[in-house]
Amino acid sequence: MHQYKGKLIIHTGSMFSGKTSSLEKDLNRFVIAGYNTMAFKPSVDTRYDTSEIKTHDNISLQAILVDSIDDIMEHYNREQPNVIGIDEVQFLKGKADAIVSNINQLLAEDVTVILAGLDMDFTGHAFEVVKELMPIADYLYKHHAVCVKCGTDAWVSHRKIKDKERVVIGASKEYEPLCRRCFLEEKIKEEDIVNKNQVSFDL
Ligand SMILES: Nc1ncnc2c1ncn2[C@@H]1O[C@H](COP(=O)(O)OP(=O)(O)O)[C@@H](O)[C@H]1O
Ligand SMILES: Cc1cn([C@H]2C[C@H](O)[C@@H](COP(=O)(O)O)O2)c(=O)[nH]c1=O
Ligand SMILES: [Zn+2]
């Protein structure tokens, strides 16, 4: 029993690509196999019921709200689960190398860690912690949503609203998955609008 030990499994990709669904499926399989599992999510994501992780198609699983990897380590030290799942890992507070080193500690203690998180923000830049974690994964899955403009595999989460801060919690009202080509087309359109507004302002 419990032969699956100390593995790092990462589900990444854009929004709507199935990261959380895959985390939920993996955790369920470990429950069926008799492992003690715990799921966590950063408290910054307040979209849904506080103690639940929910997928975009409304599958939910119980989770503990945390701010940082230190909170997760405290729970781990108290409960000693064999498997830890973390959703939205890009939102854990703290420095990327501190998160990586704590995750390495869990792996060294034979805990299997399953992470779900965005590889890139709405501008197409990497989330630092996911970038640091990807190379050390035992199993790395890059998932793809369907590009809502052309139907090919999406590459990035395009923000449909004007906010420019990095963290803006939302779903399909605020974001849409786009392939690289459709994303670049949107950026050109957005720049044109900015330039046109600038010209009319200048006149
Ligand atoms: N454009 C899209 N491409 C793929 N799935 C989509 C899309 N829009 C909505 N969905 C739904 O999102 C679900 C995946 O949700 P979820 O696992 O929460 O993704 P993620 O955690 O990557 O944001 C899919 O099973 C599907 O029902
Ligand atoms: C791209 C991007 C996303 N977010 C937010 C939007 C959602 O609340 C989550 C991602 O959830 P999902 O389960 O992956 O669909 O992150 C953000 O704050 N900033 C961004 O650049
Ligand atoms: Zn496209």
mmCIF file of C-alpha atoms and ligand atoms in Angstrom:
data_model
loop_
_atom_site.group_PDB
_atom_site.id
_atom_site.type_symbol
_atom_site.label_atom_id
_atom_site.label_comp_id
_atom_site.label_asym_id
_atom_site.label_seq_id
_atom_site.Cartn_x
_atom_site.Cartn_y
_atom_site.Cartn_z
ATOM 1 C CA MET A 1 0.000 0.000 0.000
ATOM 2 C CA HIS A 2 0.967 3.647 -0.387
ATOM 3 C CA GLN A 3 3.636 3.065 -2.967
ATOM 4 C CA TYR A 4 3.310 6.459 -4.554
ATOM 5 C CA LYS A 5 5.598 8.699 -2.529
ATOM 6 C CA GLY A 6 7.301 12.053 -2.838
ATOM 7 C CA LYS A 7 6.256 12.920 -6.378
ATOM 8 C CA LEU A 8 5.645 16.435 -7.668
ATOM 9 C CA ILE A 9 2.761 16.633 -10.136
ATOM 10 C CA ILE A 10 2.032 19.980 -11.814
ATOM 11 C CA HIS A 11 -1.055 20.948 -13.802
ATOM 12 C CA THR A 12 -0.504 24.237 -15.589
ATOM 13 C CA GLY A 13 -1.802 26.214 -18.571
ATOM 14 C CA SER A 14 -4.251 29.052 -19.147
ATOM 15 C CA MET A 15 -7.556 29.650 -17.419
ATOM 16 C CA PHE A 16 -10.319 27.157 -18.381
ATOM 17 C CA SER A 17 -7.723 24.574 -19.463
ATOM 18 C CA GLY A 18 -8.726 22.002 -16.841
ATOM 19 C CA LYS A 19 -6.026 22.510 -14.193
ATOM 20 C CA THR A 20 -8.391 22.434 -11.227
ATOM 21 C CA SER A 21 -10.418 19.541 -12.700
ATOM 22 C CA SER A 22 -7.184 17.561 -13.034
ATOM 23 C CA LEU A 23 -6.157 18.362 -9.454
ATOM 24 C CA GLU A 24 -9.571 17.205 -8.254
ATOM 25 C CA LYS A 25 -9.343 13.963 -10.288
ATOM 26 C CA ASP A 26 -5.840 13.207 -8.995
ATOM 27 C CA LEU A 27 -6.823 13.843 -5.365
ATOM 28 C CA ASN A 28 -9.893 11.622 -5.752
ATOM 29 C CA ARG A 29 -7.756 8.774 -7.073
ATOM 30 C CA PHE A 30 -5.453 9.081 -4.061
ATOM 31 C CA VAL A 31 -8.473 9.022 -1.727
ATOM 32 C CA ILE A 32 -9.716 5.830 -3.435
ATOM 33 C CA ALA A 33 -6.240 4.333 -3.049
ATOM 34 C CA GLY A 34 -6.376 4.977 0.708
ATOM 35 C CA TYR A 35 -3.991 7.941 1.020
ATOM 36 C CA ASN A 36 -4.605 10.781 3.462
ATOM 37 C CA THR A 37 -5.016 13.881 1.361
ATOM 38 C CA MET A 38 -5.330 17.590 2.101
ATOM 39 C CA ALA A 39 -6.206 20.352 -0.346
ATOM 40 C CA PHE A 40 -5.294 24.016 0.000
ATOM 41 C CA LYS A 41 -6.037 27.209 -1.848
ATOM 42 C CA PRO A 42 -4.660 30.730 -1.391
ATOM 43 C CA SER A 43 -7.176 33.027 0.261
ATOM 44 C CA VAL A 44 -6.733 35.672 -2.450
ATOM 45 C CA ASP A 45 -9.151 33.706 -4.647
ATOM 46 C CA THR A 46 -12.464 34.493 -2.975
ATOM 47 C CA ARG A 47 -14.673 33.712 -5.974
ATOM 48 C CA TYR A 48 -16.466 30.789 -4.428
ATOM 49 C CA ASP A 49 -17.450 29.358 -1.070
ATOM 50 C CA THR A 50 -14.518 29.998 1.258
ATOM 51 C CA SER A 51 -13.615 26.411 2.014
ATOM 52 C CA GLU A 52 -14.106 24.968 -1.454
ATOM 53 C CA ILE A 53 -12.102 24.724 -4.629
ATOM 54 C CA LYS A 54 -14.489 24.954 -7.589
ATOM 55 C CA THR A 55 -13.850 24.248 -11.247
ATOM 56 C CA HIS A 56 -15.372 26.336 -14.042
ATOM 57 C CA ASP A 57 -17.881 23.533 -14.572
ATOM 58 C CA ASN A 58 -18.842 23.549 -10.883
ATOM 59 C CA ILE A 59 -17.134 20.455 -9.527
ATOM 60 C CA SER A 60 -16.028 21.202 -5.996
ATOM 61 C CA LEU A 61 -13.711 19.800 -3.386
ATOM 62 C CA GLN A 62 -13.062 20.720 0.226
ATOM 63 C CA ALA A 63 -9.995 22.830 0.781
ATOM 64 C CA ILE A 64 -8.296 24.811 3.512
ATOM 65 C CA LEU A 65 -7.766 28.507 2.892
ATOM 66 C CA VAL A 66 -4.165 29.624 3.380
ATOM 67 C CA ASP A 67 -2.078 32.712 2.764
ATOM 68 C CA SER A 68 1.366 31.243 2.405
ATOM 69 C CA ILE A 69 3.422 28.067 2.188
ATOM 70 C CA ASP A 70 4.161 28.499 5.931
ATOM 71 C CA ASP A 71 0.437 27.986 6.642
ATOM 72 C CA ILE A 72 0.524 24.794 4.567
ATOM 73 C CA MET A 73 3.612 23.557 6.453
ATOM 74 C CA GLU A 74 1.826 24.163 9.771
ATOM 75 C CA HIS A 75 -1.142 22.045 8.636
ATOM 76 C CA TYR A 76 1.256 19.405 7.331
ATOM 77 C CA ASN A 77 3.119 19.218 10.640
ATOM 78 C CA ARG A 78 -0.149 18.797 12.539
ATOM 79 C CA GLU A 79 -1.887 16.266 10.255
ATOM 80 C CA GLN A 80 0.926 14.554 8.330
ATOM 81 C CA PRO A 81 -1.057 13.790 5.138
ATOM 82 C CA ASN A 82 0.549 11.626 2.427
ATOM 83 C CA VAL A 83 -0.717 13.799 -0.396
ATOM 84 C CA ILE A 84 -1.087 17.594 -0.576
ATOM 85 C CA GLY A 85 -2.957 19.424 -3.340
ATOM 86 C CA ILE A 86 -2.627 23.172 -3.879
ATOM 87 C CA ASP A 87 -4.839 25.084 -6.281
ATOM 88 C CA GLU A 88 -3.870 28.514 -7.706
ATOM 89 C CA VAL A 89 -0.302 28.028 -6.514
ATOM 90 C CA GLN A 90 0.707 31.280 -8.270
ATOM 91 C CA PHE A 91 -1.185 33.210 -5.572
ATOM 92 C CA LEU A 92 0.693 31.837 -2.543
ATOM 93 C CA LYS A 93 2.278 34.781 -0.725
ATOM 94 C CA GLY A 94 6.051 34.834 -0.291
ATOM 95 C CA LYS A 95 9.167 34.475 -2.380
ATOM 96 C CA ALA A 96 9.283 31.804 -5.097
ATOM 97 C CA ASP A 97 12.475 30.202 -3.705
ATOM 98 C CA ALA A 98 10.928 29.850 -0.218
ATOM 99 C CA ILE A 99 7.908 28.103 -1.743
ATOM 100 C CA VAL A 100 10.163 25.840 -3.809
ATOM 101 C CA SER A 101 12.319 24.918 -0.822
ATOM 102 C CA ASN A 102 9.303 24.037 1.356
ATOM 103 C CA ILE A 103 7.845 21.926 -1.434
ATOM 104 C CA ASN A 104 11.203 20.172 -1.773
ATOM 105 C CA GLN A 105 11.085 19.486 1.959
ATOM 106 C CA LEU A 106 7.628 17.885 1.625
ATOM 107 C CA LEU A 107 8.842 15.740 -1.283
ATOM 108 C CA ALA A 108 11.887 14.667 0.726
ATOM 109 C CA GLU A 109 9.507 13.555 3.476
ATOM 110 C CA ASP A 110 7.723 11.337 0.901
ATOM 111 C CA VAL A 111 4.678 13.579 0.587
ATOM 112 C CA THR A 112 3.246 13.679 -2.926
ATOM 113 C CA VAL A 113 2.435 17.258 -3.933
ATOM 114 C CA ILE A 114 -0.052 18.085 -6.679
ATOM 115 C CA LEU A 115 -0.095 21.693 -7.867
ATOM 116 C CA ALA A 116 -2.489 23.527 -10.149
ATOM 117 C CA GLY A 117 -1.566 27.010 -11.311
ATOM 118 C CA LEU A 118 -1.368 29.478 -14.140
ATOM 119 C CA ASP A 119 1.876 29.476 -16.099
ATOM 120 C CA MET A 120 1.315 33.042 -17.369
ATOM 121 C CA ASP A 121 -0.533 36.192 -16.403
ATOM 122 C CA PHE A 122 -2.855 38.133 -18.726
ATOM 123 C CA THR A 123 0.121 39.876 -20.403
ATOM 124 C CA GLY A 124 1.829 36.594 -21.305
ATOM 125 C CA HIS A 125 4.524 36.853 -18.591
ATOM 126 C CA ALA A 126 5.383 33.848 -16.440
ATOM 127 C CA PHE A 127 4.198 33.545 -12.850
ATOM 128 C CA GLU A 128 7.570 33.296 -11.103
ATOM 129 C CA VAL A 129 6.764 30.440 -8.723
ATOM 130 C CA VAL A 130 5.285 28.221 -11.452
ATOM 131 C CA LYS A 131 8.318 28.953 -13.635
ATOM 132 C CA GLU A 132 10.616 27.815 -10.801
ATOM 133 C CA LEU A 133 8.597 24.690 -10.019
ATOM 134 C CA MET A 134 8.062 23.342 -13.522
ATOM 135 C CA PRO A 135 11.578 21.946 -14.103
ATOM 136 C CA ILE A 136 11.619 20.022 -10.805
ATOM 137 C CA ALA A 137 8.260 18.285 -11.425
ATOM 138 C CA ASP A 138 8.121 14.509 -11.800
ATOM 139 C CA TYR A 139 5.006 14.894 -13.933
ATOM 140 C CA LEU A 140 4.295 18.163 -15.729
ATOM 141 C CA TYR A 141 1.027 18.623 -17.616
ATOM 142 C CA LYS A 142 0.447 21.682 -19.753
ATOM 143 C CA HIS A 143 -3.298 21.863 -20.383
ATOM 144 C CA HIS A 144 -5.083 23.796 -23.099
ATOM 145 C CA ALA A 145 -8.463 25.465 -23.154
ATOM 146 C CA VAL A 146 -10.186 26.061 -26.479
ATOM 147 C CA CYS A 147 -9.409 29.468 -28.019
ATOM 148 C CA VAL A 148 -12.762 31.258 -27.931
ATOM 149 C CA LYS A 149 -12.000 33.159 -31.145
ATOM 150 C CA CYS A 150 -10.803 30.424 -33.493
ATOM 151 C CA GLY A 151 -11.191 27.041 -31.772
ATOM 152 C CA THR A 152 -7.534 25.950 -31.722
ATOM 153 C CA ASP A 153 -5.634 25.257 -28.483
ATOM 154 C CA ALA A 154 -5.512 28.357 -26.294
ATOM 155 C CA TRP A 155 -2.167 29.669 -25.054
ATOM 156 C CA VAL A 156 -2.952 32.504 -22.655
ATOM 157 C CA SER A 157 -5.729 34.044 -20.549
ATOM 158 C CA HIS A 158 -6.713 37.306 -22.209
ATOM 159 C CA ARG A 159 -8.187 39.923 -19.872
ATOM 160 C CA LYS A 160 -11.318 41.496 -21.331
ATOM 161 C CA ILE A 161 -11.548 44.338 -18.826
ATOM 162 C CA LYS A 162 -9.280 47.365 -18.462
ATOM 163 C CA ASP A 163 -7.704 46.708 -15.024
ATOM 164 C CA LYS A 164 -3.935 46.517 -15.223
ATOM 165 C CA GLU A 165 -3.049 45.076 -11.793
ATOM 166 C CA ARG A 166 -1.598 41.611 -11.972
ATOM 167 C CA VAL A 167 -4.154 40.019 -9.656
ATOM 168 C CA VAL A 168 -7.788 40.464 -10.642
ATOM 169 C CA ILE A 169 -9.974 37.575 -9.550
ATOM 170 C CA GLY A 170 -12.532 36.552 -12.150
ATOM 171 C CA ALA A 171 -13.834 34.052 -14.650
ATOM 172 C CA SER A 172 -15.460 34.287 -18.097
ATOM 173 C CA LYS A 173 -16.747 37.833 -17.623
ATOM 174 C CA GLU A 174 -13.196 39.065 -17.105
ATOM 175 C CA TYR A 175 -11.051 36.570 -19.040
ATOM 176 C CA GLU A 176 -11.096 34.487 -22.202
ATOM 177 C CA PRO A 177 -8.626 31.825 -23.328
ATOM 178 C CA LEU A 178 -6.942 32.727 -26.620
ATOM 179 C CA CYS A 179 -4.322 31.158 -28.881
ATOM 180 C CA ARG A 180 -1.150 33.148 -29.555
ATOM 181 C CA ARG A 181 -2.359 34.483 -32.906
ATOM 182 C CA CYS A 182 -5.760 35.643 -31.598
ATOM 183 C CA PHE A 183 -4.058 37.166 -28.522
ATOM 184 C CA LEU A 184 -1.666 39.191 -30.720
ATOM 185 C CA GLU A 185 -4.604 40.356 -32.855
ATOM 186 C CA GLU A 186 -6.413 41.531 -29.700
ATOM 187 C CA LYS A 187 -3.299 43.394 -28.530
ATOM 188 C CA ILE A 188 -3.013 45.194 -31.896
ATOM 189 C CA LYS A 189 -6.711 46.158 -31.689
ATOM 190 C CA GLU A 190 -6.265 47.399 -28.102
ATOM 191 C CA GLU A 191 -3.213 49.471 -29.133
ATOM 192 C CA ASP A 192 -5.137 50.943 -32.080
ATOM 193 C CA ILE A 193 -7.898 52.030 -29.723
ATOM 194 C CA VAL A 194 -5.355 53.624 -27.369
ATOM 195 C CA ASN A 195 -3.627 55.388 -30.317
ATOM 196 C CA LYS A 196 -6.941 56.623 -31.777
ATOM 197 C CA ASN A 197 -8.013 57.970 -28.382
ATOM 198 C CA GLN A 198 -4.605 59.638 -28.054
ATOM 199 C CA VAL A 199 -4.975 61.304 -31.493
ATOM 200 C CA SER A 200 -8.473 62.619 -30.758
ATOM 201 C CA PHE A 201 -7.239 63.871 -27.385
ATOM 202 C CA ASP A 202 -4.295 65.645 -29.059
ATOM 203 C CA LEU A 203 -6.532 67.416 -31.639
HETATM 204 N N1 LIG B 1 -12.847 27.932 -23.795
HETATM 205 C C1 LIG B 1 -12.891 26.852 -23.013
HETATM 206 N N2 LIG B 1 -12.084 25.796 -23.269
HETATM 207 C C2 LIG B 1 -12.130 24.690 -22.493
HETATM 208 N N3 LIG B 1 -12.939 24.544 -21.419
HETATM 209 C C3 LIG B 1 -13.760 25.561 -21.109
HETATM 210 C C4 LIG B 1 -13.781 26.752 -21.893
HETATM 211 N N4 LIG B 1 -14.708 27.581 -21.346
HETATM 212 C C5 LIG B 1 -15.235 26.940 -20.273
HETATM 213 N N5 LIG B 1 -14.646 25.723 -20.116
HETATM 214 C C6 LIG B 1 -14.972 24.789 -19.032
HETATM 215 O O1 LIG B 1 -13.905 24.872 -18.099
HETATM 216 C C7 LIG B 1 -13.676 23.571 -17.571
HETATM 217 C C8 LIG B 1 -12.304 23.499 -16.945
HETATM 218 O O2 LIG B 1 -12.394 24.193 -15.709
HETATM 219 P P1 LIG B 1 -11.226 24.180 -14.661
HETATM 220 O O3 LIG B 1 -10.771 22.790 -14.384
HETATM 221 O O4 LIG B 1 -11.733 24.987 -13.500
HETATM 222 O O5 LIG B 1 -10.070 24.956 -15.435
HETATM 223 P P2 LIG B 1 -8.856 25.816 -14.886
HETATM 224 O O6 LIG B 1 -8.596 25.414 -13.469
HETATM 225 O O7 LIG B 1 -7.699 25.485 -15.786
HETATM 226 O O8 LIG B 1 -9.267 27.259 -15.006
HETATM 227 C C9 LIG B 1 -13.880 22.686 -18.770
HETATM 228 O O9 LIG B 1 -14.167 21.351 -18.395
HETATM 229 C C10 LIG B 1 -15.050 23.337 -19.473
HETATM 230 O O10 LIG B 1 -16.286 22.837 -18.986
HETATM 231 C C1 LIG B 2 -4.512 35.431 -16.129
HETATM 232 C C2 LIG B 2 -4.769 35.987 -14.768
HETATM 233 C C3 LIG B 2 -5.717 35.417 -13.942
HETATM 234 N N1 LIG B 2 -5.942 35.927 -12.725
HETATM 235 C C4 LIG B 2 -6.952 35.311 -11.850
HETATM 236 C C5 LIG B 2 -8.283 35.078 -12.456
HETATM 237 C C6 LIG B 2 -8.798 33.878 -11.698
HETATM 238 O O1 LIG B 2 -9.384 34.340 -10.487
HETATM 239 C C7 LIG B 2 -7.528 33.092 -11.383
HETATM 240 C C8 LIG B 2 -7.271 31.934 -12.318
HETATM 241 O O2 LIG B 2 -8.225 30.928 -12.102
HETATM 242 P P1 LIG B 2 -8.272 29.566 -12.980
HETATM 243 O O3 LIG B 2 -8.697 28.529 -11.994
HETATM 244 O O4 LIG B 2 -6.909 29.324 -13.543
HETATM 245 O O5 LIG B 2 -9.282 29.787 -14.043
HETATM 246 O O6 LIG B 2 -6.468 34.019 -11.511
HETATM 247 C C9 LIG B 2 -5.221 37.010 -12.256
HETATM 248 O O7 LIG B 2 -5.417 37.475 -11.131
HETATM 249 N N2 LIG B 2 -4.283 37.566 -13.061
HETATM 250 C C10 LIG B 2 -4.017 37.108 -14.305
HETATM 251 O O8 LIG B 2 -3.131 37.660 -14.997
HETATM 252 ZN ZN ZN B 3 -7.322 31.608 -31.715
#
